[in-house]
């Protein structure tokens, strides 16, 4: 099989760029940048497939791997988070040296296999594409490499399960549904809690502030009508403040004071109408 000048030039341009993108995948500090490097490698590989008379494989490379698998990868990044840093604490002592030994052993095995491999001259894709490229590709994948395809399928299922495990969050308490809330509200009636919803905070005749308790049907302030955050911070007006303001207003209007009122009513006097005699005396 001969290689044309165009194929050689295309390979000479894309191969170094693919190597750089692969190195970027290894040394990128951000997972999104690593994903972009993988996309570049896959697109360049699709171009090489098309140049080597495998157009169907090139299209599948772009549509399936670059379009679907990488989008799934980015989706997983959004679920897990890109700002999460890996822990540098070794949970297993000596795991780095174990990894180095396993890597060196794998390298020795690969070099031994390559040294004993007989590489016959390439015969091209004419025989494989005798019944069109998709048919030949299917015969090779599911005929000669069926075990490898099954292993890859198991690997993809394992990756999907790993994504589920990483995105799973343990629920700290029971899920509060509407039925659960109503059951708790009915159970709280025995302790004196009201069955109906609490009124909104604020005495609308005087004040609609969130820190002012609402008034019940008996005219007494309901402290639980104030938001819990304000009550925890101590920023709500107490019942005494509301009663004082209420009684002060009653005193100003001349209304009778409520029972056990902390404010004394203010005496009001009706201004008298001046007579002509009083006006004359005032002028003199």
Short mmCIF file of C-alpha atoms in Angstrom, two decimals:
data_model
loop_
_atom_site.label_atom_id
_atom_site.label_comp_id
_atom_site.label_asym_id
_atom_site.label_seq_id
_atom_site.Cartn_x
_atom_site.Cartn_y
_atom_site.Cartn_z
CA UNK A 1 0.00 0.00 0.00
CA UNK A 2 1.39 3.37 -1.01
CA UNK A 3 0.86 6.65 0.80
CA UNK A 4 0.23 9.82 -1.14
CA UNK A 5 1.94 13.12 -0.40
CA UNK A 6 -1.34 14.63 0.83
CA UNK A 7 -1.90 11.81 3.34
CA UNK A 8 1.67 12.11 4.60
CA UNK A 9 1.33 15.88 5.00
CA UNK A 10 -2.02 15.51 6.77
CA UNK A 11 -0.60 12.95 9.18
CA UNK A 12 2.52 15.04 9.78
CA UNK A 13 0.38 18.03 10.76
CA UNK A 14 -2.29 16.28 12.84
CA UNK A 15 -0.08 13.75 14.66
CA UNK A 16 2.01 16.31 16.64
CA UNK A 17 -1.12 18.30 17.47
CA UNK A 18 -2.85 15.16 18.72
CA UNK A 19 0.15 14.32 20.88
CA UNK A 20 0.12 17.83 22.38
CA UNK A 21 -3.62 17.60 23.05
CA UNK A 22 -3.12 14.20 24.70
CA UNK A 23 -0.42 15.69 26.92
CA UNK A 24 -2.80 18.53 27.72
CA UNK A 25 -5.30 15.91 28.88
CA UNK A 26 -2.72 14.55 31.30
CA UNK A 27 -1.38 17.83 32.65
CA UNK A 28 -4.44 20.11 32.53
CA UNK A 29 -5.36 21.46 35.95
CA UNK A 30 -9.04 21.92 35.11
CA UNK A 31 -11.30 19.09 34.05
CA UNK A 32 -13.04 21.24 31.44
CA UNK A 33 -9.71 21.99 29.72
CA UNK A 34 -8.92 18.26 29.71
CA UNK A 35 -12.29 17.59 28.07
CA UNK A 36 -11.54 20.15 25.34
CA UNK A 37 -8.21 18.41 24.66
CA UNK A 38 -10.00 15.07 24.31
CA UNK A 39 -12.47 16.60 21.85
CA UNK A 40 -9.58 17.86 19.71
CA UNK A 41 -7.95 14.41 19.70
CA UNK A 42 -11.21 12.74 18.67
CA UNK A 43 -11.90 15.17 15.84
CA UNK A 44 -8.36 14.83 14.50
CA UNK A 45 -8.69 11.04 14.69
CA UNK A 46 -11.92 11.24 12.70
CA UNK A 47 -10.08 13.20 9.99
CA UNK A 48 -7.40 10.50 9.85
CA UNK A 49 -10.09 7.82 9.52
CA UNK A 50 -11.59 9.61 6.53
CA UNK A 51 -8.15 10.01 4.97
CA UNK A 52 -7.56 6.25 5.34
CA UNK A 53 -10.69 5.29 3.35
CA UNK A 54 -12.92 4.75 6.39
CA UNK A 55 -15.55 7.49 6.03
CA UNK A 56 -18.21 5.70 8.07
CA UNK A 57 -15.84 5.25 11.00
CA UNK A 58 -14.87 8.93 10.78
CA UNK A 59 -18.51 10.04 10.91
CA UNK A 60 -19.22 7.69 13.82
CA UNK A 61 -16.16 9.07 15.61
CA UNK A 62 -17.54 12.60 15.39
CA UNK A 63 -21.20 11.81 16.05
CA UNK A 64 -20.86 9.19 18.79
CA UNK A 65 -17.63 9.98 20.60
CA UNK A 66 -17.24 13.72 20.10
CA UNK A 67 -20.95 14.50 20.10
CA UNK A 68 -22.44 12.05 22.58
CA UNK A 69 -19.71 10.67 24.82
CA UNK A 70 -18.00 14.01 25.39
CA UNK A 71 -21.32 15.75 26.05
CA UNK A 72 -22.02 13.03 28.61
CA UNK A 73 -18.59 13.63 30.10
CA UNK A 74 -19.25 17.37 30.42
CA UNK A 75 -22.66 16.62 31.91
CA UNK A 76 -20.99 14.48 34.58
CA UNK A 77 -18.57 17.34 35.27
CA UNK A 78 -21.52 19.65 35.87
CA UNK A 79 -23.05 17.15 38.29
CA UNK A 80 -19.90 16.37 40.23
CA UNK A 81 -18.40 19.88 40.05
CA UNK A 82 -15.23 21.21 38.48
CA UNK A 83 -13.96 23.01 41.58
CA UNK A 84 -13.74 19.92 43.75
CA UNK A 85 -10.10 19.23 44.60
CA UNK A 86 -8.82 15.71 45.17
CA UNK A 87 -7.51 14.89 48.61
CA UNK A 88 -3.73 14.62 48.77
CA UNK A 89 -3.86 12.40 51.84
CA UNK A 90 -2.96 8.80 51.03
CA UNK A 91 -5.61 6.45 52.36
CA UNK A 92 -3.43 3.41 51.51
CA UNK A 93 0.19 3.54 52.60
CA UNK A 94 2.68 3.05 49.81
CA UNK A 95 0.10 3.26 47.05
CA UNK A 96 2.37 5.44 44.91
CA UNK A 97 5.16 2.87 44.91
CA UNK A 98 2.65 0.13 44.18
CA UNK A 99 1.40 2.14 41.21
CA UNK A 100 4.94 2.68 39.94
CA UNK A 101 5.68 -1.06 40.15
CA UNK A 102 2.50 -2.00 38.33
CA UNK A 103 3.20 0.60 35.65
CA UNK A 104 6.75 -0.66 35.15
CA UNK A 105 5.49 -4.25 34.92
CA UNK A 106 2.91 -3.27 32.32
CA UNK A 107 5.57 -1.45 30.32
CA UNK A 108 7.81 -4.53 30.34
CA UNK A 109 4.93 -6.73 29.15
CA UNK A 110 4.06 -4.33 26.32
CA UNK A 111 7.66 -4.09 25.18
CA UNK A 112 7.93 -7.89 25.18
CA UNK A 113 4.77 -8.24 23.12
CA UNK A 114 5.93 -5.63 20.62
CA UNK A 115 9.34 -7.29 20.33
CA UNK A 116 7.84 -10.65 19.43
CA UNK A 117 5.13 -9.29 17.14
CA UNK A 118 5.39 -10.00 13.43
CA UNK A 119 4.23 -6.96 11.47
CA UNK A 120 3.32 -8.00 7.91
CA UNK A 121 3.02 -5.35 5.22
CA UNK A 122 -0.25 -3.45 5.20
CA UNK A 123 -2.81 -4.76 2.73
CA UNK A 124 -5.05 -1.69 2.75
CA UNK A 125 -8.80 -1.53 3.23
CA UNK A 126 -9.87 -2.94 -0.12
CA UNK A 127 -10.63 -6.35 1.35
CA UNK A 128 -12.36 -4.96 4.44
CA UNK A 129 -14.48 -2.56 2.36
CA UNK A 130 -15.46 -5.18 -0.20
CA UNK A 131 -19.06 -5.11 1.09
CA UNK A 132 -19.03 -1.38 1.97
CA UNK A 133 -17.27 0.14 4.92
CA UNK A 134 -20.08 -0.24 7.55
CA UNK A 135 -20.48 -3.96 6.79
CA UNK A 136 -16.76 -4.61 6.98
CA UNK A 137 -16.45 -2.61 10.18
CA UNK A 138 -19.30 -4.56 11.81
CA UNK A 139 -17.72 -7.88 10.79
CA UNK A 140 -14.39 -6.88 12.35
CA UNK A 141 -15.81 -5.44 15.59
CA UNK A 142 -18.38 -8.14 16.33
CA UNK A 143 -16.45 -11.00 14.77
CA UNK A 144 -12.73 -10.71 15.45
CA UNK A 145 -12.96 -8.41 18.48
CA UNK A 146 -16.23 -9.46 20.10
CA UNK A 147 -14.56 -10.03 23.50
CA UNK A 148 -13.03 -6.55 23.45
CA UNK A 149 -16.44 -5.05 22.62
CA UNK A 150 -18.02 -6.86 25.57
CA UNK A 151 -15.29 -5.61 27.90
CA UNK A 152 -15.82 -2.05 26.68
CA UNK A 153 -19.57 -2.42 27.29
CA UNK A 154 -18.94 -3.54 30.86
CA UNK A 155 -16.55 -0.60 31.32
CA UNK A 156 -19.21 1.88 30.14
CA UNK A 157 -21.80 0.40 32.50
CA UNK A 158 -19.28 0.64 35.35
CA UNK A 159 -18.64 4.30 34.49
CA UNK A 160 -22.39 5.00 34.54
CA UNK A 161 -22.71 3.37 37.97
CA UNK A 162 -19.72 5.37 39.21
CA UNK A 163 -21.46 8.57 38.07
CA UNK A 164 -24.56 7.59 40.04
CA UNK A 165 -22.48 6.91 43.15
CA UNK A 166 -20.63 10.23 42.88
CA UNK A 167 -23.82 12.26 42.43
CA UNK A 168 -25.75 10.45 45.16
CA UNK A 169 -26.45 12.50 48.27
CA UNK A 170 -27.57 10.83 51.46
CA UNK A 171 -30.78 12.31 52.80
CA UNK A 172 -30.27 13.49 56.38
CA UNK A 173 -33.92 13.26 57.34
CA UNK A 174 -37.23 11.95 56.15
CA UNK A 175 -38.65 13.67 53.10
CA UNK A 176 -41.30 16.11 54.27
CA UNK A 177 -44.35 15.72 52.06
CA UNK A 178 -47.69 17.48 52.40
CA UNK A 179 -49.11 14.43 54.17
CA UNK A 180 -46.21 14.48 56.65
CA UNK A 181 -46.67 18.19 57.38
CA UNK A 182 -50.40 17.80 57.99
CA UNK A 183 -49.76 14.84 60.30
CA UNK A 184 -47.23 16.90 62.32
CA UNK A 185 -49.63 19.85 62.48
CA UNK A 186 -52.48 17.70 63.80
CA UNK A 187 -50.14 16.09 66.34
CA UNK A 188 -49.02 19.55 67.52
CA UNK A 189 -52.61 20.57 68.32
CA UNK A 190 -52.44 18.46 71.48
CA UNK A 191 -49.58 20.69 72.69
CA UNK A 192 -51.56 23.87 72.15
CA UNK A 193 -50.39 24.76 68.65
CA UNK A 194 -53.02 26.21 66.29
CA UNK A 195 -54.36 23.93 63.58
CA UNK A 196 -54.81 26.76 61.10
CA UNK A 197 -51.83 28.48 59.45
CA UNK A 198 -50.22 31.32 61.36
CA UNK A 199 -51.16 34.84 60.32
CA UNK A 200 -48.72 37.00 58.44
CA UNK A 201 -46.45 39.25 60.53
CA UNK A 202 -47.18 42.92 60.94
CA UNK A 203 -50.09 44.83 62.47
CA UNK A 204 -51.49 46.32 59.31
CA UNK A 205 -53.40 49.08 61.08
CA UNK A 206 -50.12 50.46 62.43
CA UNK A 207 -47.14 48.55 61.08
CA UNK A 208 -46.48 45.97 58.35
CA UNK A 209 -42.86 45.24 59.32
CA UNK A 210 -41.67 41.65 59.35
CA UNK A 211 -40.38 41.97 62.92
CA UNK A 212 -43.79 42.95 64.32
CA UNK A 213 -45.95 40.06 65.55
CA UNK A 214 -49.44 39.74 64.15
CA UNK A 215 -52.48 40.20 66.35
CA UNK A 216 -54.75 37.28 67.05
CA UNK A 217 -58.55 37.40 67.22
CA UNK A 218 -58.30 38.34 70.91
CA UNK A 219 -55.99 41.26 70.15
CA UNK A 220 -52.91 39.58 71.61
CA UNK A 221 -49.66 39.47 69.59
CA UNK A 222 -48.62 36.11 68.12
CA UNK A 223 -44.85 35.82 68.37
CA UNK A 224 -44.72 32.76 66.11
CA UNK A 225 -45.99 34.87 63.22
CA UNK A 226 -42.54 36.49 63.00
CA UNK A 227 -40.08 34.60 60.72
CA UNK A 228 -37.92 32.11 62.61
CA UNK A 229 -34.69 33.77 61.41
CA UNK A 230 -35.61 37.06 63.05
CA UNK A 231 -36.63 35.27 66.24
CA UNK A 232 -33.31 33.43 66.40
CA UNK A 233 -31.39 36.67 65.89
CA UNK A 234 -33.48 38.42 68.52
CA UNK A 235 -34.57 41.10 66.05
CA UNK A 236 -38.33 40.74 66.55
CA UNK A 237 -40.47 43.11 68.55
CA UNK A 238 -41.70 41.51 71.75
CA UNK A 239 -45.29 41.25 72.86
CA UNK A 240 -44.68 43.99 75.44
CA UNK A 241 -43.52 46.39 72.72
CA UNK A 242 -46.62 45.73 70.66
CA UNK A 243 -48.93 46.11 73.66
CA UNK A 244 -47.20 49.33 74.66
CA UNK A 245 -47.62 50.78 71.19
CA UNK A 246 -51.25 49.64 71.13
CA UNK A 247 -52.08 51.18 74.48
CA UNK A 248 -50.26 54.38 73.60
CA UNK A 249 -52.43 54.70 70.53
CA UNK A 250 -55.53 53.98 72.62
CA UNK A 251 -54.53 56.72 75.05
CA UNK A 252 -53.99 59.24 72.26
CA UNK A 253 -57.39 58.46 70.78
CA UNK A 254 -59.08 58.66 74.16
CA UNK A 255 -60.15 55.04 74.07
CA UNK A 256 -60.43 52.99 77.26
CA UNK A 257 -57.28 51.12 78.18
CA UNK A 258 -57.15 47.35 77.99
CA UNK A 259 -57.01 45.21 81.10
CA UNK A 260 -53.56 45.23 82.80
CA UNK A 261 -52.34 47.94 80.45
CA UNK A 262 -48.77 49.12 81.16
CA UNK A 263 -49.54 52.63 79.85
CA UNK A 264 -51.58 55.16 81.70
CA UNK A 265 -54.24 56.88 79.59
CA UNK A 266 -53.48 60.45 78.63
CA UNK A 267 -56.02 63.01 79.75
CA UNK A 268 -57.34 65.02 76.87
CA UNK A 269 -58.97 68.44 77.22
CA UNK A 270 -61.46 69.92 74.84
CA UNK A 271 -60.41 73.46 73.84
CA UNK A 272 -63.03 76.07 74.87
CA UNK A 273 -64.50 78.47 72.36
CA UNK A 274 -63.30 82.05 73.06
CA UNK A 275 -66.02 84.65 73.81
CA UNK A 276 -65.98 88.30 72.61
CA UNK A 277 -65.38 89.47 76.23
CA UNK A 278 -62.27 87.36 76.53
CA UNK A 279 -60.98 88.78 73.25
CA UNK A 280 -61.48 92.34 74.44
CA UNK A 281 -59.67 91.69 77.72
CA UNK A 282 -56.80 90.08 75.90
CA UNK A 283 -56.44 93.10 73.59
CA UNK A 284 -56.43 95.55 76.49
#
